[in-house]
Amino acid sequence: MIDENIDESHPRYHSLMMRKKIADAGEKGMLAQSAMIAHGRGEAFDYLLGEQTIPSAMDATREMAARLVNAQKPVLSLNGNSIALAGPDFLKIASQLGCPVEINIFYRTPERMGALLANLKLAKSNLGLDVEILGGMPDARIPNLEGPRGSCHQDGIFSADVVLVPLEDGDRCKALRDMGKEVLVVDLNPLSRSAKFATVTAVDEVTRVAKNLIQLISERPQSTNYNNEKGLQDALNHIVNTMSTQNNQ
Amino acid sequence: MIDENIDESHPRYHSLMMRKKIADAGEKGMLAQSAMIAHGRGEAFDYLLGEQTIPSAMDATREMAARLVNAQKPVLSLNGNSIALAGPDFLKIASQLGCPVEINIFYRTPERMGALLANLKLAKSNLGLDVEILGGMPDARIPNLEGPRGSCHQDGIFSADVVLVPLEDGDRCKALRDMGKEVLVVDLNPLSRSAKFATVTAVDEVTRVAKNLIQLISERPQSTNYNNEKGLQDALNHIVNTMSTQNNQ
C-alpha cells in the first residue's frame, strides 16, 4: 500500500519508513485498524514537534533509563505498534536490563497475539538474545480495568515496580499508577491522559526513544526528583512556538 | 475492531463514530492502510481545533458553496476517506449542483475502485438521486502527475473549471491549480501543502463541511475576493491559542 521506493534523501524519510512499518504490520495481522489511526495521530504531533527529540524529551528518556536501571523488577509492556515500530530495540533494552517484555494489547484476539508473539520471537532469535517474552498466558489482572486489556502476567506487569509502557491508553496507565507502580510512558501528545498520568513521559517518537534508551541505559544514570508536569509543559511550549513561527512565515 | 457500543453521551462521540466508519471501510477493502493513518493525522488536528467548525472555516465553506454554484462545470473529486465518511452527503451536493462526482484515489487498484464504486452506487440508489458517478474508466490525464493518481475523466475533472477535492494530496492539488482550475480543499492541517496550494481551504472535518455545504448551497451565496492565506492563518491562530490555554490549565 505504501510506496516501496522511498528515497532516503526525502526530508521525511524516517517518518515515511515508520508509516510503512505500521502498514506492513497491519497486513500481517499484528494490528487493529484503530492502531493505524493511532499512528496517524502520532504522526501529526511528531510533525508539530519537528520530528526530532527535543531536549526535555531527552531529559525524560534519561530519567526513564535511570528508573529502569535502579528498579527491583522492571518490565517492558509492549503493544502492537511498539512491536511493529521498535520490537528489536525493546528486546535489546530488556536484555540490557535482564527483564522480561510482556505483550499487552487493547483489542486482544488470539490471532493478533499469535502474530505479535511470532514476530517478537523471530526478532529475538535473529538477535541471539535471551529475553523472556510474556503475554501469551496471562494469569493475573490489573485491578479496576475491565475486559481483556486488564489481563497480565503475575511474574510480569502484575508484580513489577517500574513499567515502561510506550503508547499506552490513559485508563490502563492510571490503573497501573493506582497499583503503586512507576509508569514510564512514550506519547507524542503532551495533552493525552496517559502523558498526564505517567510518572515520567517522553513526548517523543517511540523508535527515537528506544534508540536513546539503549545508549542511556549503558551509561547507568542516577534518577532525580523528576517533575513530569514541567516536561509536558515544555513539549507543549515547543509545539506552540513551532506553529506560531510557521504561522508568521 | 472498534467498540460497537459507543455511548452517544461520550464527549467525543462524533469523532469515535468517524473512526468506526473508517475502520469499517478499511475492512470492506475501500481504503489503503495509509488512509487509516491519514485519518488519524486528521483526528489529531481536529482535536486541536476543538472538534468544531471555527468561524473562518465556515467562511471558507460559504465561499466554496458560492464558487460551486457559480461554476460553469463543477465536479466533486472523491477519495476513499471522503466516500467512507460522507459519501451520501457528497451525492446530495452533486445533485444540488447537477454535477458529477469522480472517484480518484491515490493508491489505485481495481479491487479498491470496485469497492468504492459499489459503495457510492448503493448510496445513490438508497437516496434515489440522479448523479453521474465517474472514475471507473478514466480517459484523460492530469499533466505533470505521474502514475495512476494522474488518471481522470475527460468529462469530469479534466474539463472542470471548479473542483472540490476534500482530503487531497499536495502534488495533485498543485497539478490541478496548474491546469487553471479553482481547487476547493478540505484539510484539517492548515500547514499542509494542499491547504496552501488550494484556491479555498476549509480547515475543518469533512463530514461537518459536507453538512454545511448542503445548507449553504441552498442559500446560493455570492463569491468574494477570498483570501485563503488569511483563512489558514486564522485556523493556525485558533490551534495555537487552544494549546496555549490548555497549557496554562
Tab-separated table of C-alpha atoms in Angstrom, chain B residues 3-240:
chain	number	residue	atom	x	y	z
B	3	ASP	CA	-16.104	-0.844	20.011
B	4	GLU	CA	-19.608	-1.193	18.588
B	5	ASN	CA	-21.237	0.294	21.657
B	6	ILE	CA	-20.145	3.891	21.710
B	7	ASP	CA	-22.417	5.848	24.034
B	8	GLU	CA	-23.957	8.906	22.392
B	9	SER	CA	-23.256	10.865	25.555
B	10	HIS	CA	-19.491	10.339	25.135
B	11	PRO	CA	-17.927	13.788	24.700
B	12	ARG	CA	-16.077	12.546	21.618
B	13	TYR	CA	-18.996	10.507	20.202
B	14	HIS	CA	-18.846	12.064	16.734
B	15	SER	CA	-15.077	11.581	16.458
B	16	LEU	CA	-15.365	7.951	17.588
B	17	MET	CA	-18.146	7.296	15.054
B	18	MET	CA	-15.970	8.737	12.272
B	19	ARG	CA	-13.157	6.440	13.376
B	20	LYS	CA	-15.541	3.486	13.225
B	21	LYS	CA	-16.669	4.435	9.701
B	22	ILE	CA	-13.052	4.499	8.547
B	23	ALA	CA	-12.231	1.170	10.215
B	24	ASP	CA	-15.346	-0.435	8.704
B	25	ALA	CA	-14.494	0.911	5.242
B	26	GLY	CA	-10.976	-0.466	5.673
B	27	GLU	CA	-12.381	-3.904	6.375
B	28	LYS	CA	-14.574	-3.673	3.257
B	29	GLY	CA	-11.479	-3.086	1.092
B	30	MET	CA	-12.369	0.530	0.308
B	31	LEU	CA	-9.171	2.019	1.760
B	32	ALA	CA	-5.408	1.677	1.640
B	33	GLN	CA	-3.706	1.183	5.020
B	34	SER	CA	-2.276	4.673	4.605
B	35	ALA	CA	-5.839	6.034	4.507
B	36	MET	CA	-6.330	4.971	8.113
B	37	ILE	CA	-3.067	6.619	9.087
B	38	ALA	CA	-4.186	9.790	7.288
B	39	HIS	CA	-7.450	9.698	9.220
B	40	GLY	CA	-5.510	9.591	12.468
B	41	ARG	CA	-3.488	12.653	11.476
B	42	GLY	CA	-6.759	14.439	10.791
B	43	GLU	CA	-8.125	13.359	14.178
B	44	ALA	CA	-5.155	14.947	15.944
B	45	PHE	CA	-5.643	18.280	14.172
B	46	ASP	CA	-9.407	18.177	14.746
B	47	TYR	CA	-8.738	17.592	18.435
B	48	LEU	CA	-6.593	20.731	18.445
B	49	LEU	CA	-9.395	22.653	16.677
B	50	GLY	CA	-11.798	21.557	19.408
B	51	GLU	CA	-13.715	19.259	17.009
B	52	GLN	CA	-15.816	22.180	15.825
B	53	THR	CA	-16.311	24.357	12.744
B	54	ILE	CA	-14.497	27.578	13.595
B	55	PRO	CA	-15.866	30.836	12.072
B	56	SER	CA	-13.114	31.170	9.441
B	57	ALA	CA	-13.808	27.572	8.301
B	58	MET	CA	-17.490	28.431	7.919
B	59	ASP	CA	-16.480	31.482	5.851
B	60	ALA	CA	-14.315	29.243	3.643
B	61	THR	CA	-17.174	26.769	3.238
B	62	ARG	CA	-19.567	29.576	2.248
B	63	GLU	CA	-17.011	30.704	-0.344
B	64	MET	CA	-16.774	27.133	-1.656
B	65	ALA	CA	-20.563	26.954	-1.945
B	66	ALA	CA	-20.587	30.230	-3.887
B	67	ARG	CA	-17.895	29.076	-6.298
B	68	LEU	CA	-19.560	25.709	-6.864
B	69	VAL	CA	-22.942	27.356	-7.515
B	70	ASN	CA	-21.413	29.848	-9.968
B	71	ALA	CA	-19.141	27.366	-11.759
B	72	GLN	CA	-19.631	26.514	-15.435
B	73	LYS	CA	-18.616	22.902	-14.914
B	74	PRO	CA	-18.074	21.896	-11.300
B	75	VAL	CA	-17.065	18.403	-10.214
B	76	LEU	CA	-16.597	16.700	-6.852
B	77	SER	CA	-13.414	14.607	-6.741
B	78	LEU	CA	-13.794	11.973	-4.029
B	79	ASN	CA	-11.159	9.721	-2.497
B	80	GLY	CA	-11.711	6.688	-0.274
B	81	ASN	CA	-11.886	8.539	3.027
B	82	SER	CA	-14.348	11.136	1.658
B	83	ILE	CA	-16.621	8.352	0.465
B	84	ALA	CA	-16.292	6.348	3.689
B	85	LEU	CA	-17.059	9.378	5.844
B	86	ALA	CA	-19.504	11.406	3.793
B	87	GLY	CA	-20.322	9.641	0.501
B	88	PRO	CA	-24.119	10.150	0.752
B	89	ASP	CA	-23.742	13.853	1.592
B	90	PHE	CA	-21.448	14.411	-1.392
B	91	LEU	CA	-24.035	12.731	-3.625
B	92	LYS	CA	-26.634	15.177	-2.270
B	93	ILE	CA	-24.299	18.098	-3.023
B	94	ALA	CA	-23.679	16.824	-6.574
B	95	SER	CA	-27.441	16.518	-7.020
B	96	GLN	CA	-27.962	20.105	-5.799
B	97	LEU	CA	-25.323	21.314	-8.265
B	98	GLY	CA	-26.322	18.979	-11.119
B	99	CYS	CA	-22.691	17.891	-11.460
B	100	PRO	CA	-20.852	14.544	-11.483
B	101	VAL	CA	-18.742	13.035	-8.745
B	102	GLU	CA	-15.468	11.421	-9.780
B	103	ILE	CA	-13.668	8.825	-7.697
B	104	ASN	CA	-9.940	9.433	-7.750
B	105	ILE	CA	-7.703	7.566	-5.346
B	106	PHE	CA	-4.001	7.755	-4.608
B	107	TYR	CA	-3.290	4.013	-4.435
B	108	ARG	CA	-5.481	2.792	-7.271
B	109	THR	CA	-6.240	-0.917	-7.511
B	110	PRO	CA	-9.164	-2.477	-9.415
B	111	GLU	CA	-10.439	-4.042	-6.158
B	112	ARG	CA	-10.472	-0.762	-4.248
B	113	MET	CA	-12.055	1.171	-7.135
B	114	GLY	CA	-14.694	-1.554	-7.414
B	115	ALA	CA	-15.474	-1.396	-3.693
B	116	LEU	CA	-15.768	2.410	-3.784
B	117	LEU	CA	-17.935	2.463	-6.928
B	118	ALA	CA	-20.235	-0.179	-5.428
B	119	ASN	CA	-20.491	1.772	-2.163
B	120	LEU	CA	-21.403	5.049	-3.915
B	121	LYS	CA	-23.847	3.382	-6.302
B	122	LEU	CA	-25.645	1.747	-3.391
B	123	ALA	CA	-25.815	5.081	-1.538
B	124	LYS	CA	-27.148	6.773	-4.703
B	125	SER	CA	-29.821	4.126	-5.102
B	126	ASN	CA	-30.806	4.381	-1.424
B	127	LEU	CA	-31.131	8.161	-1.748
B	128	GLY	CA	-32.993	7.936	-5.076
B	129	LEU	CA	-30.711	10.566	-6.619
B	130	ASP	CA	-29.709	11.043	-10.260
B	131	VAL	CA	-25.965	11.717	-10.064
B	132	GLU	CA	-23.304	10.645	-12.552
B	133	ILE	CA	-20.504	8.666	-10.857
B	134	LEU	CA	-17.211	8.797	-12.766
B	135	GLY	CA	-13.823	7.246	-12.020
B	136	GLY	CA	-14.142	3.686	-13.275
B	137	MET	CA	-12.980	4.294	-16.860
B	138	PRO	CA	-10.514	7.206	-16.895
B	139	ASP	CA	-9.728	8.519	-20.402
B	140	ALA	CA	-7.570	11.584	-19.694
B	141	ARG	CA	-4.554	12.584	-17.626
B	142	ILE	CA	-3.740	15.454	-15.297
B	143	PRO	CA	-0.499	16.898	-16.756
B	144	ASN	CA	2.713	16.542	-14.719
B	145	LEU	CA	1.313	13.944	-12.363
B	146	GLU	CA	2.846	10.501	-12.726
B	147	GLY	CA	1.203	7.159	-12.071
B	148	PRO	CA	-2.409	6.138	-11.585
B	149	ARG	CA	-3.335	9.159	-9.485
B	150	GLY	CA	-2.962	11.303	-12.630
B	151	SER	CA	-5.796	9.385	-14.349
B	152	CYS	CA	-9.098	11.225	-14.713
B	153	HIS	CA	-12.188	11.546	-16.891
B	154	GLN	CA	-12.287	13.956	-19.848
B	155	ASP	CA	-15.914	14.797	-18.979
B	156	GLY	CA	-15.152	15.125	-15.279
B	157	ILE	CA	-12.058	16.526	-13.591
B	158	PHE	CA	-10.155	17.159	-16.829
B	159	SER	CA	-12.617	19.713	-18.218
B	160	ALA	CA	-13.979	21.108	-14.933
B	161	ASP	CA	-13.435	24.753	-14.005
B	162	VAL	CA	-14.069	24.278	-10.266
B	163	VAL	CA	-13.070	21.072	-8.433
B	164	LEU	CA	-13.980	20.259	-4.852
B	165	VAL	CA	-11.277	17.868	-3.627
B	166	PRO	CA	-11.670	17.056	0.065
B	167	LEU	CA	-8.608	15.418	1.662
B	168	GLU	CA	-6.394	15.932	-1.389
B	169	ASP	CA	-2.665	15.262	-1.634
B	170	GLY	CA	-0.432	18.263	-2.201
B	171	ASP	CA	1.016	17.284	-5.581
B	172	ARG	CA	-2.381	16.646	-7.112
B	173	CYS	CA	-3.785	19.854	-5.694
B	174	LYS	CA	-0.912	21.800	-7.257
B	175	ALA	CA	-1.263	19.974	-10.609
B	176	LEU	CA	-4.971	20.889	-10.745
B	177	ARG	CA	-4.172	24.531	-9.944
B	178	ASP	CA	-1.528	24.470	-12.709
B	179	MET	CA	-4.313	23.434	-15.133
B	180	GLY	CA	-6.006	26.755	-14.307
B	181	LYS	CA	-8.793	25.283	-12.198
B	182	GLU	CA	-10.212	26.640	-8.973
B	183	VAL	CA	-9.432	23.984	-6.371
B	184	LEU	CA	-11.523	23.793	-3.194
B	185	VAL	CA	-9.888	21.710	-0.458
B	186	VAL	CA	-10.987	20.389	2.935
B	187	ASP	CA	-7.951	19.770	5.144
B	188	LEU	CA	-7.618	19.730	8.933
B	189	ASN	CA	-3.915	20.608	8.767
B	190	PRO	CA	-3.570	24.329	7.996
B	191	LEU	CA	0.160	23.811	7.359
B	192	SER	CA	-0.272	21.129	4.677
B	193	ARG	CA	0.809	21.696	1.092
B	194	SER	CA	-2.758	21.090	-0.151
B	195	ALA	CA	-4.090	23.696	2.257
B	196	LYS	CA	-1.581	26.222	0.921
B	197	PHE	CA	-1.964	25.402	-2.799
B	198	ALA	CA	-5.784	25.480	-2.807
B	199	THR	CA	-7.918	28.374	-4.049
B	200	VAL	CA	-10.113	27.992	-0.966
B	201	THR	CA	-9.326	25.720	2.011
B	202	ALA	CA	-11.792	24.831	4.753
B	203	VAL	CA	-9.722	23.823	7.790
B	204	ASP	CA	-12.456	21.573	9.071
B	205	GLU	CA	-13.577	17.965	9.311
B	206	VAL	CA	-15.022	16.599	6.072
B	207	THR	CA	-18.412	15.441	7.416
B	208	ARG	CA	-19.038	18.827	9.027
B	209	VAL	CA	-18.082	20.578	5.783
B	210	ALA	CA	-20.386	18.360	3.714
B	211	LYS	CA	-23.355	19.096	6.015
B	212	ASN	CA	-22.578	22.820	5.929
B	213	LEU	CA	-22.230	22.804	2.129
B	214	ILE	CA	-25.683	21.254	1.698
B	215	GLN	CA	-27.169	24.125	3.704
B	216	LEU	CA	-25.033	26.888	2.158
B	217	ILE	CA	-25.510	25.786	-1.465
B	218	SER	CA	-29.275	26.037	-0.938
B	219	GLU	CA	-28.746	29.713	0.024
B	220	ARG	CA	-26.859	30.367	-3.281
B	221	PRO	CA	-24.286	32.784	-1.814
B	222	GLN	CA	-22.177	35.178	-3.925
B	223	SER	CA	-18.454	34.567	-4.280
B	224	THR	CA	-15.980	37.130	-2.954
B	225	ASN	CA	-12.347	38.063	-3.436
B	226	TYR	CA	-11.397	35.323	-0.958
B	227	ASN	CA	-8.032	35.480	0.863
B	228	ASN	CA	-7.053	31.861	1.519
B	229	GLU	CA	-3.842	32.728	3.341
B	230	LYS	CA	-5.815	34.748	5.884
B	231	GLY	CA	-8.177	31.811	6.484
B	232	LEU	CA	-5.262	29.437	7.085
B	233	GLN	CA	-3.614	31.897	9.439
B	234	ASP	CA	-6.828	32.213	11.420
B	235	ALA	CA	-7.072	28.417	11.795
B	236	LEU	CA	-3.455	28.218	12.933
B	237	ASN	CA	-4.048	31.013	15.443
B	238	HIS	CA	-7.029	29.095	16.775
B	239	ILE	CA	-4.971	25.917	17.268
B	240	VAL	CA	-2.073	27.769	18.881
